[in-house]
Amino acid sequence: MTSSRGNPHPLLLVLLLGSLVKVANCSLVSTGDFNRDFYVTWNPSYVNTSADGHTRTLKLDQGKGSAFASNEMFLFGQFDMKIKLIPGYSAGTVVAFYLTSGQPNRDEIDFEFLGNVTGQPNILQTNVYADGSDNREERISLWFDPAKDFHTYSILWNLHQVVFMVDRVPIRVFRNHADKGVPYPRWQPMALTAAVWNGDDWATRGGLDKVDWSKGPFVASFGEYGVHACVWKGNP
């Protein structure tokens, strides 16, 4: 929305300023302790945290998954998490690291790791929701075994673009083209979330390969993380 001279429309400026006054200083806002920065949102008995709070595991077993989310909500920032995926047979499972506003017309920025049969690579799917609109999935095969060791997965989100990174290497850039009518996540604050669940109706070969519960429980590990972001201080 622009004025007749091509400058930003006054209403747009008012909306932007109204959002900015609800955002604290953008800085490192994480402590490195899962117990302090996150809370369990799904199946606490399936979530295990180390004594020092520096690592956490999520379990999927007999159809029940688990998840945790950040105590704070954010409007823009960089979010890094070291993750080690489910080893061995993991077909049908989904491990996710994502930002979400949680609203019906939600904004969301996703890393989704799709499990596979033994010997086949895990597929990394990225997606961007804006105002409840998605269908922006892209998939790649990772160039390493993500279940052997921890690797760093990062989301850089600002007013101009969303950048997905693996071990600091950009693998996808989604630019803000809202001025051309393309929805972009720019208004809704989002929480940082991690989860593991049963997605065997679609995750592996379009749902052909199912979760084999006899090989469970399926465990994903989360390690060192960093949140350099703007904390939202108003209502979502």
CSV table of C-alpha atoms in Angstrom, one decimal:
chain,number,residue,atom,x,y,z
A,1,MET,CA,0.0,0.0,0.0
A,2,THR,CA,1.6,3.3,-1.1
A,3,SER,CA,0.5,6.9,-1.4
A,4,SER,CA,0.1,8.6,-4.8
A,5,ARG,CA,3.8,9.7,-4.7
A,6,GLY,CA,5.1,6.2,-4.1
A,7,ASN,CA,5.9,6.7,-0.4
A,8,PRO,CA,4.6,4.3,2.2
A,9,HIS,CA,0.9,4.9,3.0
A,10,PRO,CA,0.3,6.6,6.4
A,11,LEU,CA,-1.9,3.8,7.5
A,12,LEU,CA,0.8,1.2,6.9
A,13,LEU,CA,3.3,3.3,8.9
A,14,VAL,CA,0.9,3.5,11.8
A,15,LEU,CA,0.4,-0.3,11.7
A,16,LEU,CA,4.2,-0.9,11.6
A,17,LEU,CA,4.8,1.5,14.5
A,18,GLY,CA,2.1,-0.1,16.5
A,19,SER,CA,3.8,-3.4,16.1
A,20,LEU,CA,7.2,-2.1,16.9
A,21,VAL,CA,6.3,-0.6,20.3
A,22,LYS,CA,5.3,-4.1,21.4
A,23,VAL,CA,8.7,-5.6,20.6
A,24,ALA,CA,11.6,-5.5,23.1
A,25,ASN,CA,15.2,-5.0,22.1
A,26,CYS,CA,16.4,-7.6,19.6
A,27,SER,CA,19.3,-9.6,21.0
A,28,LEU,CA,20.4,-13.0,22.3
A,29,VAL,CA,17.3,-14.0,24.4
A,30,SER,CA,18.0,-17.7,25.1
A,31,THR,CA,19.8,-19.1,28.1
A,32,GLY,CA,20.9,-22.5,26.7
A,33,ASP,CA,18.7,-24.3,29.3
A,34,PHE,CA,15.7,-26.0,27.9
A,35,ASN,CA,14.0,-25.9,31.3
A,36,ARG,CA,14.2,-22.2,31.4
A,37,ASP,CA,13.4,-21.2,27.8
A,38,PHE,CA,10.8,-23.8,26.8
A,39,TYR,CA,7.8,-25.6,28.2
A,40,VAL,CA,6.4,-29.1,27.3
A,41,THR,CA,3.2,-28.8,25.2
A,42,TRP,CA,2.5,-32.5,24.5
A,43,ASN,CA,3.1,-35.7,26.5
A,44,PRO,CA,5.5,-34.7,29.3
A,45,SER,CA,6.3,-38.4,30.0
A,46,TYR,CA,7.8,-38.6,26.5
A,47,VAL,CA,10.1,-35.6,26.9
A,48,ASN,CA,13.5,-36.1,28.7
A,49,THR,CA,15.8,-33.3,29.6
A,50,SER,CA,19.4,-33.7,30.8
A,51,ALA,CA,20.3,-32.7,34.3
A,52,ASP,CA,22.1,-29.5,33.1
A,53,GLY,CA,19.2,-28.6,30.8
A,54,HIS,CA,21.4,-28.5,27.7
A,55,THR,CA,19.9,-31.4,25.8
A,56,ARG,CA,16.4,-32.7,25.4
A,57,THR,CA,14.8,-35.7,23.6
A,58,LEU,CA,11.4,-36.2,22.2
A,59,LYS,CA,9.8,-39.6,21.8
A,60,LEU,CA,7.2,-41.1,19.5
A,61,ASP,CA,5.8,-44.5,20.5
A,62,GLN,CA,2.5,-46.4,19.8
A,63,GLY,CA,1.0,-43.4,18.0
A,64,LYS,CA,1.8,-40.8,20.7
A,65,GLY,CA,4.2,-38.0,19.9
A,66,SER,CA,5.6,-35.2,22.0
A,67,ALA,CA,6.5,-31.5,21.7
A,68,PHE,CA,7.8,-28.4,23.4
A,69,ALA,CA,7.6,-24.7,22.7
A,70,SER,CA,9.3,-21.4,23.7
A,71,ASN,CA,8.0,-19.4,26.7
A,72,GLU,CA,8.3,-16.3,24.6
A,73,MET,CA,6.9,-15.3,21.2
A,74,PHE,CA,9.0,-13.4,18.7
A,75,LEU,CA,8.6,-11.1,15.8
A,76,PHE,CA,11.7,-11.6,13.6
A,77,GLY,CA,15.1,-13.1,14.5
A,78,GLN,CA,17.5,-16.0,14.0
A,79,PHE,CA,16.7,-19.3,15.5
A,80,ASP,CA,19.4,-22.1,15.7
A,81,MET,CA,19.0,-25.6,17.0
A,82,LYS,CA,21.3,-28.6,16.9
A,83,ILE,CA,19.2,-31.7,16.1
A,84,LYS,CA,20.0,-35.4,15.8
A,85,LEU,CA,17.3,-37.4,14.0
A,86,ILE,CA,15.8,-40.8,14.7
A,87,PRO,CA,18.3,-43.5,13.9
A,88,GLY,CA,17.6,-46.6,11.8
A,89,TYR,CA,14.1,-47.3,10.5
A,90,SER,CA,12.1,-44.2,10.8
A,91,ALA,CA,9.5,-44.4,8.0
A,92,GLY,CA,6.4,-42.5,8.6
A,93,THR,CA,7.8,-40.3,11.4
A,94,VAL,CA,8.1,-36.5,11.3
A,95,VAL,CA,10.5,-34.5,13.4
A,96,ALA,CA,9.8,-30.8,13.2
A,97,PHE,CA,11.6,-27.6,14.2
A,98,TYR,CA,9.4,-24.5,13.4
A,99,LEU,CA,8.0,-21.1,14.3
A,100,THR,CA,4.2,-20.8,14.6
A,101,SER,CA,1.7,-18.2,15.6
A,102,GLY,CA,-0.9,-20.8,16.6
A,103,GLN,CA,-3.8,-18.8,15.2
A,104,PRO,CA,-6.4,-20.3,12.8
A,105,ASN,CA,-5.0,-18.1,10.1
A,106,ARG,CA,-1.6,-18.9,11.3
A,107,ASP,CA,1.9,-17.9,10.2
A,108,GLU,CA,4.4,-20.7,10.3
A,109,ILE,CA,8.0,-21.4,9.2
A,110,ASP,CA,8.8,-25.1,9.1
A,111,PHE,CA,11.7,-27.5,9.1
A,112,GLU,CA,10.2,-31.0,8.8
A,113,PHE,CA,12.4,-34.1,8.7
A,114,LEU,CA,10.6,-37.0,7.0
A,115,GLY,CA,11.7,-40.4,8.1
A,116,ASN,CA,12.6,-43.3,5.8
A,117,VAL,CA,13.3,-47.0,5.7
A,118,THR,CA,16.7,-48.2,6.7
A,119,GLY,CA,19.4,-47.3,4.2
A,120,GLN,CA,17.3,-44.6,2.5
A,121,PRO,CA,18.0,-40.9,3.1
A,122,ASN,CA,15.8,-38.7,5.3
A,123,ILE,CA,14.0,-36.0,3.4
A,124,LEU,CA,14.1,-32.4,4.6
A,125,GLN,CA,10.9,-30.5,3.8
A,126,THR,CA,10.6,-26.7,4.4
A,127,ASN,CA,7.4,-24.7,4.3
A,128,VAL,CA,6.1,-21.2,4.9
A,129,TYR,CA,2.6,-20.3,6.0
A,130,ALA,CA,1.3,-16.8,5.8
A,131,ASP,CA,-2.3,-15.9,7.0
A,132,GLY,CA,-3.1,-19.6,6.9
A,133,SER,CA,-2.0,-20.0,3.3
A,134,ASP,CA,0.6,-22.6,2.6
A,135,ASN,CA,1.4,-24.9,-0.4
A,136,ARG,CA,5.0,-23.7,-0.4
A,137,GLU,CA,6.7,-27.0,0.4
A,138,GLU,CA,10.1,-27.7,-0.9
A,139,ARG,CA,12.1,-30.9,-0.3
A,140,ILE,CA,15.8,-31.8,-0.5
A,141,SER,CA,17.9,-34.8,0.5
A,142,LEU,CA,20.6,-34.0,3.0
A,143,TRP,CA,24.2,-34.6,2.1
A,144,PHE,CA,25.0,-36.4,5.4
A,145,ASP,CA,23.3,-38.8,7.8
A,146,PRO,CA,21.4,-36.6,10.1
A,147,ALA,CA,20.9,-39.4,12.6
A,148,LYS,CA,24.6,-40.0,13.2
A,149,ASP,CA,25.4,-36.7,14.9
A,150,PHE,CA,24.0,-33.3,15.8
A,151,HIS,CA,23.7,-30.7,13.0
A,152,THR,CA,22.7,-27.1,13.2
A,153,TYR,CA,19.4,-26.0,11.6
A,154,SER,CA,18.6,-22.3,11.4
A,155,ILE,CA,15.7,-20.0,10.5
A,156,LEU,CA,16.5,-16.4,9.7
A,157,TRP,CA,13.3,-14.4,9.6
A,158,ASN,CA,13.0,-10.7,9.0
A,159,LEU,CA,10.8,-8.3,7.1
A,160,HIS,CA,12.7,-8.9,3.9
A,161,GLN,CA,13.1,-12.7,3.7
A,162,VAL,CA,13.1,-16.1,5.4
A,163,VAL,CA,16.3,-18.1,5.0
A,164,PHE,CA,16.6,-21.8,5.9
A,165,MET,CA,20.1,-22.9,6.7
A,166,VAL,CA,21.8,-26.3,7.5
A,167,ASP,CA,25.2,-26.0,9.2
A,168,ARG,CA,25.2,-22.3,8.3
A,169,VAL,CA,24.7,-23.1,4.6
A,170,PRO,CA,21.6,-21.5,3.1
A,171,ILE,CA,19.4,-24.1,1.4
A,172,ARG,CA,16.3,-22.0,0.7
A,173,VAL,CA,15.4,-18.3,0.6
A,174,PHE,CA,11.7,-17.1,0.6
A,175,ARG,CA,11.6,-13.4,-0.1
A,176,ASN,CA,8.9,-10.9,0.9
A,177,HIS,CA,6.8,-10.2,-2.2
A,178,ALA,CA,3.7,-9.0,-0.3
A,179,ASP,CA,3.7,-5.9,-2.5
A,180,LYS,CA,3.0,-8.3,-5.4
A,181,GLY,CA,0.2,-10.1,-3.5
A,182,VAL,CA,2.2,-13.0,-2.2
A,183,PRO,CA,1.4,-13.6,1.5
A,184,TYR,CA,4.4,-13.3,3.8
A,185,PRO,CA,4.7,-13.8,7.6
A,186,ARG,CA,5.2,-10.3,8.9
A,187,TRP,CA,2.5,-9.4,11.4
A,188,GLN,CA,2.0,-12.3,13.7
A,189,PRO,CA,4.4,-13.1,16.5
A,190,MET,CA,5.5,-16.7,16.7
A,191,ALA,CA,6.7,-19.3,19.2
A,192,LEU,CA,9.7,-21.6,18.5
A,193,THR,CA,8.5,-25.2,18.6
A,194,ALA,CA,9.9,-28.7,18.3
A,195,ALA,CA,7.9,-31.9,17.9
A,196,VAL,CA,7.8,-35.5,16.8
A,197,TRP,CA,4.7,-37.2,15.5
A,198,ASN,CA,3.2,-40.0,13.3
A,199,GLY,CA,2.8,-38.7,9.8
A,200,ASP,CA,2.7,-42.1,8.0
A,201,ASP,CA,-0.3,-41.1,6.0
A,202,TRP,CA,1.9,-38.8,3.9
A,203,ALA,CA,5.5,-38.5,5.1
A,204,THR,CA,7.3,-41.4,3.4
A,205,ARG,CA,6.7,-42.1,-0.2
A,206,GLY,CA,3.3,-40.4,0.0
A,207,GLY,CA,2.2,-42.7,2.8
A,208,LEU,CA,3.3,-46.0,1.2
A,209,ASP,CA,5.8,-46.7,4.0
A,210,LYS,CA,4.2,-46.8,7.4
A,211,VAL,CA,5.6,-46.5,11.0
A,212,ASP,CA,6.7,-50.0,12.3
A,213,TRP,CA,5.9,-49.7,15.9
A,214,SER,CA,7.9,-52.8,16.7
A,215,LYS,CA,11.0,-50.8,16.0
A,216,GLY,CA,10.1,-48.0,18.5
A,217,PRO,CA,10.3,-46.0,20.5
A,218,PHE,CA,11.5,-43.4,18.0
A,219,VAL,CA,13.7,-40.7,19.7
A,220,ALA,CA,15.0,-37.4,18.3
A,221,SER,CA,17.6,-35.4,20.2
A,222,PHE,CA,17.9,-31.6,20.5
A,223,GLY,CA,21.1,-29.9,21.7
A,224,GLU,CA,22.7,-26.5,21.8
A,225,TYR,CA,20.4,-23.8,20.6
A,226,GLY,CA,20.4,-20.0,20.1
A,227,VAL,CA,17.7,-17.4,19.8
A,228,HIS,CA,18.7,-13.9,18.6
A,229,ALA,CA,15.3,-12.3,18.2
A,230,CYS,CA,12.8,-9.6,19.1
A,231,VAL,CA,10.6,-10.7,22.0
A,232,TRP,CA,6.9,-9.8,21.6
A,233,LYS,CA,5.5,-8.0,24.6
A,234,GLY,CA,1.8,-7.7,23.5
A,235,ASN,CA,-1.0,-10.1,22.9
A,236,PRO,CA,-0.5,-12.4,19.9
